[in-house]
Amino acid sequence: MPEFQRELPHPNGNDLIVYQEHWFGHTPAMTAGLSPRNSEVLAPLYGSAPLDLSSVRLRSVHLDWHGPTVTLRLDLPAPPLPLPEDWTAGGVDTVQGQLQFLAVEDLELDAWEPGLLVSFGLEALSESLHRMSVAVSPGEKSAFLRFSASADVLVGHVSGFRAGPDGSDSGPHHFRSRLDARLHTTVPDPSEKTFYEKL
């Protein structure tokens, strides 16, 4: 299988980051089901079933060179379990949360528009190294986001909201975490690093 490398400048201006690409050129058997390492965060809404990421709305992509990590905020699938009473009273019809991928390598990101309906393709790369490849695609089109990461994915900042007529998420949010609920009534701007880098 052909391999190639490309070098990109590190943000510190001194070092070079070398990306070695080799497994995205074939057609793997992928799945769209994901079980986060801290699945207890989702258990009150989703039970023990894996998250189905075959059709979800991607809201933001946050890249952090420390780790390095990729954090994706997205509208999660409709939960099979009843919503909390305060969510129902508030007219919540959509669940949202963040998936954080750790020890990211081989990152490729093309232009995209927030709010896209996307599908995830997840493939185990090596059981011994406990890593997987991730490809995010808009429908049947080619993936605009690809990377490899640790198979230990984290979930956090889970909230419920009522989508606007245009599908927007700019209205009030009801956060599951007590700390989040004290700090936020809406989703912070993507520039707020603390919210997007720490779950």
JSON list of C-alpha atoms in Angstrom, two decimals:
[
{"chain": "A", "resi": 1, "resn": "MET", "atom": "CA", "xyz": [0.00, 0.00, 0.00]},
{"chain": "A", "resi": 2, "resn": "PRO", "atom": "CA", "xyz": [1.55, 3.36, -0.94]},
{"chain": "A", "resi": 3, "resn": "GLU", "atom": "CA", "xyz": [2.60, 5.74, 1.77]},
{"chain": "A", "resi": 4, "resn": "PHE", "atom": "CA", "xyz": [3.68, 9.35, 1.70]},
{"chain": "A", "resi": 5, "resn": "GLN", "atom": "CA", "xyz": [4.59, 12.04, 4.14]},
{"chain": "A", "resi": 6, "resn": "ARG", "atom": "CA", "xyz": [4.01, 15.76, 4.25]},
{"chain": "A", "resi": 7, "resn": "GLU", "atom": "CA", "xyz": [5.43, 18.32, 6.62]},
{"chain": "A", "resi": 8, "resn": "LEU", "atom": "CA", "xyz": [3.47, 21.21, 8.13]},
{"chain": "A", "resi": 9, "resn": "PRO", "atom": "CA", "xyz": [4.80, 23.98, 10.40]},
{"chain": "A", "resi": 10, "resn": "HIS", "atom": "CA", "xyz": [4.02, 23.62, 14.09]},
{"chain": "A", "resi": 11, "resn": "PRO", "atom": "CA", "xyz": [2.26, 26.62, 15.69]},
{"chain": "A", "resi": 12, "resn": "ASN", "atom": "CA", "xyz": [5.43, 27.35, 17.71]},
{"chain": "A", "resi": 13, "resn": "GLY", "atom": "CA", "xyz": [7.11, 28.36, 14.45]},
{"chain": "A", "resi": 14, "resn": "ASN", "atom": "CA", "xyz": [10.15, 26.17, 15.00]},
{"chain": "A", "resi": 15, "resn": "ASP", "atom": "CA", "xyz": [9.26, 22.52, 14.66]},
{"chain": "A", "resi": 16, "resn": "LEU", "atom": "CA", "xyz": [7.78, 20.58, 11.79]},
{"chain": "A", "resi": 17, "resn": "ILE", "atom": "CA", "xyz": [4.95, 18.12, 12.19]},
{"chain": "A", "resi": 18, "resn": "VAL", "atom": "CA", "xyz": [5.22, 15.12, 9.90]},
{"chain": "A", "resi": 19, "resn": "TYR", "atom": "CA", "xyz": [1.98, 13.46, 8.84]},
{"chain": "A", "resi": 20, "resn": "GLN", "atom": "CA", "xyz": [2.36, 9.95, 7.46]},
{"chain": "A", "resi": 21, "resn": "GLU", "atom": "CA", "xyz": [-0.68, 8.87, 5.49]},
{"chain": "A", "resi": 22, "resn": "HIS", "atom": "CA", "xyz": [-1.29, 5.30, 4.46]},
{"chain": "A", "resi": 23, "resn": "TRP", "atom": "CA", "xyz": [-4.62, 3.76, 5.50]},
{"chain": "A", "resi": 24, "resn": "PHE", "atom": "CA", "xyz": [-7.11, 6.23, 4.00]},
{"chain": "A", "resi": 25, "resn": "GLY", "atom": "CA", "xyz": [-6.40, 5.08, 0.46]},
{"chain": "A", "resi": 26, "resn": "HIS", "atom": "CA", "xyz": [-8.26, 1.79, 0.80]},
{"chain": "A", "resi": 27, "resn": "THR", "atom": "CA", "xyz": [-11.91, 1.00, 1.43]},
{"chain": "A", "resi": 28, "resn": "PRO", "atom": "CA", "xyz": [-12.22, -0.37, 5.00]},
{"chain": "A", "resi": 29, "resn": "ALA", "atom": "CA", "xyz": [-15.19, -2.00, 6.68]},
{"chain": "A", "resi": 30, "resn": "MET", "atom": "CA", "xyz": [-16.44, 0.87, 8.83]},
{"chain": "A", "resi": 31, "resn": "THR", "atom": "CA", "xyz": [-19.09, 1.33, 11.48]},
{"chain": "A", "resi": 32, "resn": "ALA", "atom": "CA", "xyz": [-21.05, 4.39, 12.63]},
{"chain": "A", "resi": 33, "resn": "GLY", "atom": "CA", "xyz": [-21.57, 3.10, 16.19]},
{"chain": "A", "resi": 34, "resn": "LEU", "atom": "CA", "xyz": [-19.51, 4.61, 19.01]},
{"chain": "A", "resi": 35, "resn": "SER", "atom": "CA", "xyz": [-19.33, 3.78, 22.73]},
{"chain": "A", "resi": 36, "resn": "PRO", "atom": "CA", "xyz": [-17.50, 6.58, 24.58]},
{"chain": "A", "resi": 37, "resn": "ARG", "atom": "CA", "xyz": [-15.17, 5.64, 27.41]},
{"chain": "A", "resi": 38, "resn": "ASN", "atom": "CA", "xyz": [-17.25, 7.68, 29.88]},
{"chain": "A", "resi": 39, "resn": "SER", "atom": "CA", "xyz": [-20.56, 6.31, 28.59]},
{"chain": "A", "resi": 40, "resn": "GLU", "atom": "CA", "xyz": [-22.17, 6.89, 32.02]},
{"chain": "A", "resi": 41, "resn": "VAL", "atom": "CA", "xyz": [-22.58, 10.53, 30.94]},
{"chain": "A", "resi": 42, "resn": "LEU", "atom": "CA", "xyz": [-25.04, 9.42, 28.25]},
{"chain": "A", "resi": 43, "resn": "ALA", "atom": "CA", "xyz": [-26.60, 6.46, 30.08]},
{"chain": "A", "resi": 44, "resn": "PRO", "atom": "CA", "xyz": [-29.63, 8.40, 31.47]},
{"chain": "A", "resi": 45, "resn": "LEU", "atom": "CA", "xyz": [-30.64, 9.22, 27.89]},
{"chain": "A", "resi": 46, "resn": "TYR", "atom": "CA", "xyz": [-29.21, 6.39, 25.77]},
{"chain": "A", "resi": 47, "resn": "GLY", "atom": "CA", "xyz": [-28.76, 3.46, 28.11]},
{"chain": "A", "resi": 48, "resn": "SER", "atom": "CA", "xyz": [-25.87, 1.16, 27.19]},
{"chain": "A", "resi": 49, "resn": "ALA", "atom": "CA", "xyz": [-26.40, 1.19, 23.42]},
{"chain": "A", "resi": 50, "resn": "PRO", "atom": "CA", "xyz": [-23.64, 2.67, 21.21]},
{"chain": "A", "resi": 51, "resn": "LEU", "atom": "CA", "xyz": [-24.29, 6.09, 19.70]},
{"chain": "A", "resi": 52, "resn": "ASP", "atom": "CA", "xyz": [-25.47, 5.85, 16.10]},
{"chain": "A", "resi": 53, "resn": "LEU", "atom": "CA", "xyz": [-23.44, 8.48, 14.20]},
{"chain": "A", "resi": 54, "resn": "SER", "atom": "CA", "xyz": [-24.76, 7.60, 10.75]},
{"chain": "A", "resi": 55, "resn": "SER", "atom": "CA", "xyz": [-26.71, 10.89, 10.47]},
{"chain": "A", "resi": 56, "resn": "VAL", "atom": "CA", "xyz": [-25.93, 13.70, 12.91]},
{"chain": "A", "resi": 57, "resn": "ARG", "atom": "CA", "xyz": [-25.63, 17.48, 12.62]},
{"chain": "A", "resi": 58, "resn": "LEU", "atom": "CA", "xyz": [-22.08, 18.76, 13.12]},
{"chain": "A", "resi": 59, "resn": "ARG", "atom": "CA", "xyz": [-21.97, 22.14, 14.86]},
{"chain": "A", "resi": 60, "resn": "SER", "atom": "CA", "xyz": [-18.26, 22.82, 15.40]},
{"chain": "A", "resi": 61, "resn": "VAL", "atom": "CA", "xyz": [-14.77, 21.38, 15.01]},
{"chain": "A", "resi": 62, "resn": "HIS", "atom": "CA", "xyz": [-12.17, 22.38, 17.60]},
{"chain": "A", "resi": 63, "resn": "LEU", "atom": "CA", "xyz": [-8.49, 21.50, 17.12]},
{"chain": "A", "resi": 64, "resn": "ASP", "atom": "CA", "xyz": [-6.07, 21.57, 20.03]},
{"chain": "A", "resi": 65, "resn": "TRP", "atom": "CA", "xyz": [-2.36, 20.92, 19.53]},
{"chain": "A", "resi": 66, "resn": "HIS", "atom": "CA", "xyz": [-2.06, 19.83, 23.16]},
{"chain": "A", "resi": 67, "resn": "GLY", "atom": "CA", "xyz": [-2.72, 16.10, 23.14]},
{"chain": "A", "resi": 68, "resn": "PRO", "atom": "CA", "xyz": [-3.36, 16.66, 20.27]},
{"chain": "A", "resi": 69, "resn": "THR", "atom": "CA", "xyz": [-7.16, 16.47, 20.35]},
{"chain": "A", "resi": 70, "resn": "VAL", "atom": "CA", "xyz": [-10.12, 16.99, 18.04]},
{"chain": "A", "resi": 71, "resn": "THR", "atom": "CA", "xyz": [-13.38, 18.00, 19.73]},
{"chain": "A", "resi": 72, "resn": "LEU", "atom": "CA", "xyz": [-16.61, 17.84, 17.74]},
{"chain": "A", "resi": 73, "resn": "ARG", "atom": "CA", "xyz": [-19.87, 19.38, 18.95]},
{"chain": "A", "resi": 74, "resn": "LEU", "atom": "CA", "xyz": [-22.86, 17.77, 17.32]},
{"chain": "A", "resi": 75, "resn": "ASP", "atom": "CA", "xyz": [-26.58, 17.13, 17.63]},
{"chain": "A", "resi": 76, "resn": "LEU", "atom": "CA", "xyz": [-26.85, 13.58, 18.93]},
{"chain": "A", "resi": 77, "resn": "PRO", "atom": "CA", "xyz": [-29.43, 11.03, 17.75]},
{"chain": "A", "resi": 78, "resn": "ALA", "atom": "CA", "xyz": [-32.87, 11.10, 19.36]},
{"chain": "A", "resi": 79, "resn": "PRO", "atom": "CA", "xyz": [-32.50, 9.28, 22.70]},
{"chain": "A", "resi": 80, "resn": "PRO", "atom": "CA", "xyz": [-34.49, 6.10, 23.29]},
{"chain": "A", "resi": 81, "resn": "LEU", "atom": "CA", "xyz": [-35.10, 6.92, 26.98]},
{"chain": "A", "resi": 82, "resn": "PRO", "atom": "CA", "xyz": [-37.39, 9.67, 28.33]},
{"chain": "A", "resi": 83, "resn": "LEU", "atom": "CA", "xyz": [-36.03, 13.21, 28.55]},
{"chain": "A", "resi": 84, "resn": "PRO", "atom": "CA", "xyz": [-35.58, 14.85, 31.97]},
{"chain": "A", "resi": 85, "resn": "GLU", "atom": "CA", "xyz": [-38.75, 16.57, 33.20]},
{"chain": "A", "resi": 86, "resn": "ASP", "atom": "CA", "xyz": [-37.24, 20.06, 33.03]},
{"chain": "A", "resi": 87, "resn": "TRP", "atom": "CA", "xyz": [-36.19, 19.41, 29.41]},
{"chain": "A", "resi": 88, "resn": "THR", "atom": "CA", "xyz": [-39.70, 18.33, 28.48]},
{"chain": "A", "resi": 89, "resn": "ALA", "atom": "CA", "xyz": [-41.17, 21.37, 30.23]},
{"chain": "A", "resi": 90, "resn": "GLY", "atom": "CA", "xyz": [-38.73, 23.57, 28.30]},
{"chain": "A", "resi": 91, "resn": "GLY", "atom": "CA", "xyz": [-39.78, 22.16, 24.94]},
{"chain": "A", "resi": 92, "resn": "VAL", "atom": "CA", "xyz": [-36.46, 20.40, 24.26]},
{"chain": "A", "resi": 93, "resn": "ASP", "atom": "CA", "xyz": [-36.49, 18.44, 21.01]},
{"chain": "A", "resi": 94, "resn": "THR", "atom": "CA", "xyz": [-32.75, 17.97, 20.34]},
{"chain": "A", "resi": 95, "resn": "VAL", "atom": "CA", "xyz": [-29.83, 16.59, 22.36]},
{"chain": "A", "resi": 96, "resn": "GLN", "atom": "CA", "xyz": [-26.38, 18.00, 21.78]},
{"chain": "A", "resi": 97, "resn": "GLY", "atom": "CA", "xyz": [-22.92, 17.10, 23.08]},
{"chain": "A", "resi": 98, "resn": "GLN", "atom": "CA", "xyz": [-19.21, 17.00, 22.41]},
{"chain": "A", "resi": 99, "resn": "LEU", "atom": "CA", "xyz": [-17.05, 14.08, 21.38]},
{"chain": "A", "resi": 100, "resn": "GLN", "atom": "CA", "xyz": [-13.37, 14.46, 22.16]},
{"chain": "A", "resi": 101, "resn": "PHE", "atom": "CA", "xyz": [-10.83, 12.34, 20.28]},
{"chain": "A", "resi": 102, "resn": "LEU", "atom": "CA", "xyz": [-7.42, 11.97, 21.91]},
{"chain": "A", "resi": 103, "resn": "ALA", "atom": "CA", "xyz": [-3.87, 11.42, 20.63]},
{"chain": "A", "resi": 104, "resn": "VAL", "atom": "CA", "xyz": [-4.87, 12.53, 17.12]},
{"chain": "A", "resi": 105, "resn": "GLU", "atom": "CA", "xyz": [-2.61, 11.85, 14.13]},
{"chain": "A", "resi": 106, "resn": "ASP", "atom": "CA", "xyz": [-2.87, 12.04, 10.33]},
{"chain": "A", "resi": 107, "resn": "LEU", "atom": "CA", "xyz": [-5.31, 14.96, 10.43]},
{"chain": "A", "resi": 108, "resn": "GLU", "atom": "CA", "xyz": [-6.93, 16.17, 7.20]},
{"chain": "A", "resi": 109, "resn": "LEU", "atom": "CA", "xyz": [-9.59, 18.90, 7.26]},
{"chain": "A", "resi": 110, "resn": "ASP", "atom": "CA", "xyz": [-11.19, 20.46, 4.19]},
{"chain": "A", "resi": 111, "resn": "ALA", "atom": "CA", "xyz": [-13.67, 23.34, 3.96]},
{"chain": "A", "resi": 112, "resn": "TRP", "atom": "CA", "xyz": [-17.09, 22.66, 5.52]},
{"chain": "A", "resi": 113, "resn": "GLU", "atom": "CA", "xyz": [-20.17, 24.52, 6.75]},
{"chain": "A", "resi": 114, "resn": "PRO", "atom": "CA", "xyz": [-21.40, 24.34, 10.39]},
{"chain": "A", "resi": 115, "resn": "GLY", "atom": "CA", "xyz": [-24.76, 22.65, 10.71]},
{"chain": "A", "resi": 116, "resn": "LEU", "atom": "CA", "xyz": [-24.10, 19.98, 8.06]},
{"chain": "A", "resi": 117, "resn": "LEU", "atom": "CA", "xyz": [-25.76, 16.61, 8.38]},
{"chain": "A", "resi": 118, "resn": "VAL", "atom": "CA", "xyz": [-22.84, 14.19, 8.41]},
{"chain": "A", "resi": 119, "resn": "SER", "atom": "CA", "xyz": [-22.08, 10.51, 8.82]},
{"chain": "A", "resi": 120, "resn": "PHE", "atom": "CA", "xyz": [-19.13, 9.01, 10.68]},
{"chain": "A", "resi": 121, "resn": "GLY", "atom": "CA", "xyz": [-17.02, 6.12, 9.46]},
{"chain": "A", "resi": 122, "resn": "LEU", "atom": "CA", "xyz": [-15.07, 4.48, 12.29]},
{"chain": "A", "resi": 123, "resn": "GLU", "atom": "CA", "xyz": [-12.55, 1.69, 11.78]},
{"chain": "A", "resi": 124, "resn": "ALA", "atom": "CA", "xyz": [-10.37, -0.12, 14.31]},
{"chain": "A", "resi": 125, "resn": "LEU", "atom": "CA", "xyz": [-6.74, 0.13, 13.21]},
{"chain": "A", "resi": 126, "resn": "SER", "atom": "CA", "xyz": [-4.89, -1.97, 15.75]},
{"chain": "A", "resi": 127, "resn": "GLU", "atom": "CA", "xyz": [-6.13, -3.77, 18.82]},
{"chain": "A", "resi": 128, "resn": "SER", "atom": "CA", "xyz": [-2.65, -3.72, 20.35]},
{"chain": "A", "resi": 129, "resn": "LEU", "atom": "CA", "xyz": [-2.38, 0.06, 20.00]},
{"chain": "A", "resi": 130, "resn": "HIS", "atom": "CA", "xyz": [-6.10, 0.64, 20.70]},
{"chain": "A", "resi": 131, "resn": "ARG", "atom": "CA", "xyz": [-6.47, 3.13, 17.86]},
{"chain": "A", "resi": 132, "resn": "MET", "atom": "CA", "xyz": [-9.05, 3.83, 15.16]},
{"chain": "A", "resi": 133, "resn": "SER", "atom": "CA", "xyz": [-9.50, 5.93, 12.05]},
{"chain": "A", "resi": 134, "resn": "VAL", "atom": "CA", "xyz": [-12.31, 8.48, 11.79]},
{"chain": "A", "resi": 135, "resn": "ALA", "atom": "CA", "xyz": [-13.84, 9.86, 8.59]},
{"chain": "A", "resi": 136, "resn": "VAL", "atom": "CA", "xyz": [-16.65, 12.45, 8.63]},
{"chain": "A", "resi": 137, "resn": "SER", "atom": "CA", "xyz": [-18.65, 12.85, 5.41]},
{"chain": "A", "resi": 138, "resn": "PRO", "atom": "CA", "xyz": [-21.64, 14.94, 4.30]},
{"chain": "A", "resi": 139, "resn": "GLY", "atom": "CA", "xyz": [-24.05, 12.28, 3.06]},
{"chain": "A", "resi": 140, "resn": "GLU", "atom": "CA", "xyz": [-22.65, 10.28, 0.16]},
{"chain": "A", "resi": 141, "resn": "LYS", "atom": "CA", "xyz": [-19.89, 12.80, -0.59]},
{"chain": "A", "resi": 142, "resn": "SER", "atom": "CA", "xyz": [-16.20, 12.38, 0.20]},
{"chain": "A", "resi": 143, "resn": "ALA", "atom": "CA", "xyz": [-15.02, 12.89, 3.76]},
{"chain": "A", "resi": 144, "resn": "PHE", "atom": "CA", "xyz": [-13.95, 16.43, 4.64]},
{"chain": "A", "resi": 145, "resn": "LEU", "atom": "CA", "xyz": [-12.47, 15.42, 8.02]},
{"chain": "A", "resi": 146, "resn": "ARG", "atom": "CA", "xyz": [-10.15, 12.46, 8.53]},
{"chain": "A", "resi": 147, "resn": "PHE", "atom": "CA", "xyz": [-7.79, 11.47, 11.31]},
{"chain": "A", "resi": 148, "resn": "SER", "atom": "CA", "xyz": [-6.67, 8.61, 13.49]},
{"chain": "A", "resi": 149, "resn": "ALA", "atom": "CA", "xyz": [-7.04, 8.68, 17.27]},
{"chain": "A", "resi": 150, "resn": "SER", "atom": "CA", "xyz": [-7.14, 6.66, 20.44]},
{"chain": "A", "resi": 151, "resn": "ALA", "atom": "CA", "xyz": [-10.18, 4.40, 20.63]},
{"chain": "A", "resi": 152, "resn": "ASP", "atom": "CA", "xyz": [-10.93, 5.94, 24.04]},
{"chain": "A", "resi": 153, "resn": "VAL", "atom": "CA", "xyz": [-13.33, 8.72, 23.04]},
{"chain": "A", "resi": 154, "resn": "LEU", "atom": "CA", "xyz": [-14.81, 11.07, 25.64]},
{"chain": "A", "resi": 155, "resn": "VAL", "atom": "CA", "xyz": [-18.23, 12.73, 25.67]},
{"chain": "A", "resi": 156, "resn": "GLY", "atom": "CA", "xyz": [-19.26, 15.82, 27.60]},
{"chain": "A", "resi": 157, "resn": "HIS", "atom": "CA", "xyz": [-21.13, 19.14, 27.83]},
{"chain": "A", "resi": 158, "resn": "VAL", "atom": "CA", "xyz": [-24.38, 17.35, 27.01]},
{"chain": "A", "resi": 159, "resn": "SER", "atom": "CA", "xyz": [-27.37, 19.68, 26.64]},
{"chain": "A", "resi": 160, "resn": "GLY", "atom": "CA", "xyz": [-30.91, 19.78, 25.35]},
{"chain": "A", "resi": 161, "resn": "PHE", "atom": "CA", "xyz": [-32.48, 22.58, 23.33]},
{"chain": "A", "resi": 162, "resn": "ARG", "atom": "CA", "xyz": [-35.36, 23.41, 21.05]},
{"chain": "A", "resi": 163, "resn": "ALA", "atom": "CA", "xyz": [-34.11, 23.79, 17.49]},
{"chain": "A", "resi": 164, "resn": "GLY", "atom": "CA", "xyz": [-35.03, 26.98, 15.68]},
{"chain": "A", "resi": 165, "resn": "PRO", "atom": "CA", "xyz": [-37.13, 26.97, 12.49]},
{"chain": "A", "resi": 166, "resn": "ASP", "atom": "CA", "xyz": [-33.91, 26.87, 10.47]},
{"chain": "A", "resi": 167, "resn": "GLY", "atom": "CA", "xyz": [-32.38, 24.14, 12.67]},
{"chain": "A", "resi": 168, "resn": "SER", "atom": "CA", "xyz": [-30.24, 26.64, 14.59]},
{"chain": "A", "resi": 169, "resn": "ASP", "atom": "CA", "xyz": [-29.05, 25.94, 18.15]},
{"chain": "A", "resi": 170, "resn": "SER", "atom": "CA", "xyz": [-28.69, 29.56, 19.29]},
{"chain": "A", "resi": 171, "resn": "GLY", "atom": "CA", "xyz": [-31.58, 29.45, 21.79]},
{"chain": "A", "resi": 172, "resn": "PRO", "atom": "CA", "xyz": [-31.54, 28.40, 25.46]},
{"chain": "A", "resi": 173, "resn": "HIS", "atom": "CA", "xyz": [-29.81, 25.14, 26.37]},
{"chain": "A", "resi": 174, "resn": "HIS", "atom": "CA", "xyz": [-30.50, 22.88, 29.36]},
{"chain": "A", "resi": 175, "resn": "PHE", "atom": "CA", "xyz": [-27.18, 21.31, 30.37]},
{"chain": "A", "resi": 176, "resn": "ARG", "atom": "CA", "xyz": [-26.97, 17.91, 32.09]},
{"chain": "A", "resi": 177, "resn": "SER", "atom": "CA", "xyz": [-23.90, 18.86, 34.14]},
{"chain": "A", "resi": 178, "resn": "ARG", "atom": "CA", "xyz": [-24.66, 21.00, 37.20]},
{"chain": "A", "resi": 179, "resn": "LEU", "atom": "CA", "xyz": [-21.50, 23.01, 36.60]},
{"chain": "A", "resi": 180, "resn": "ASP", "atom": "CA", "xyz": [-22.40, 23.62, 32.97]},
{"chain": "A", "resi": 181, "resn": "ALA", "atom": "CA", "xyz": [-25.93, 24.60, 34.01]},
{"chain": "A", "resi": 182, "resn": "ARG", "atom": "CA", "xyz": [-24.55, 27.21, 36.43]},
{"chain": "A", "resi": 183, "resn": "LEU", "atom": "CA", "xyz": [-22.12, 28.64, 33.88]},
{"chain": "A", "resi": 184, "resn": "HIS", "atom": "CA", "xyz": [-24.07, 28.51, 30.62]},
{"chain": "A", "resi": 185, "resn": "THR", "atom": "CA", "xyz": [-27.60, 29.07, 29.38]},
{"chain": "A", "resi": 186, "resn": "THR", "atom": "CA", "xyz": [-26.56, 28.90, 25.72]},
{"chain": "A", "resi": 187, "resn": "VAL", "atom": "CA", "xyz": [-23.70, 27.21, 23.87]},
{"chain": "A", "resi": 188, "resn": "PRO", "atom": "CA", "xyz": [-20.53, 29.32, 24.17]},
{"chain": "A", "resi": 189, "resn": "ASP", "atom": "CA", "xyz": [-18.87, 30.74, 21.08]},
{"chain": "A", "resi": 190, "resn": "PRO", "atom": "CA", "xyz": [-16.32, 28.33, 19.53]},
{"chain": "A", "resi": 191, "resn": "SER", "atom": "CA", "xyz": [-13.55, 30.74, 20.57]},
{"chain": "A", "resi": 192, "resn": "GLU", "atom": "CA", "xyz": [-14.12, 29.91, 24.27]},
{"chain": "A", "resi": 193, "resn": "LYS", "atom": "CA", "xyz": [-11.30, 27.43, 24.72]},
{"chain": "A", "resi": 194, "resn": "THR", "atom": "CA", "xyz": [-12.19, 26.26, 28.22]},
{"chain": "A", "resi": 195, "resn": "PHE", "atom": "CA", "xyz": [-15.58, 24.94, 27.10]},
{"chain": "A", "resi": 196, "resn": "TYR", "atom": "CA", "xyz": [-14.31, 23.24, 23.97]},
{"chain": "A", "resi": 197, "resn": "GLU", "atom": "CA", "xyz": [-11.01, 21.86, 25.26]},
{"chain": "A", "resi": 198, "resn": "LYS", "atom": "CA", "xyz": [-12.10, 20.54, 28.65]},
{"chain": "A", "resi": 199, "resn": "LEU", "atom": "CA", "xyz": [-15.07, 18.20, 29.12]}
]
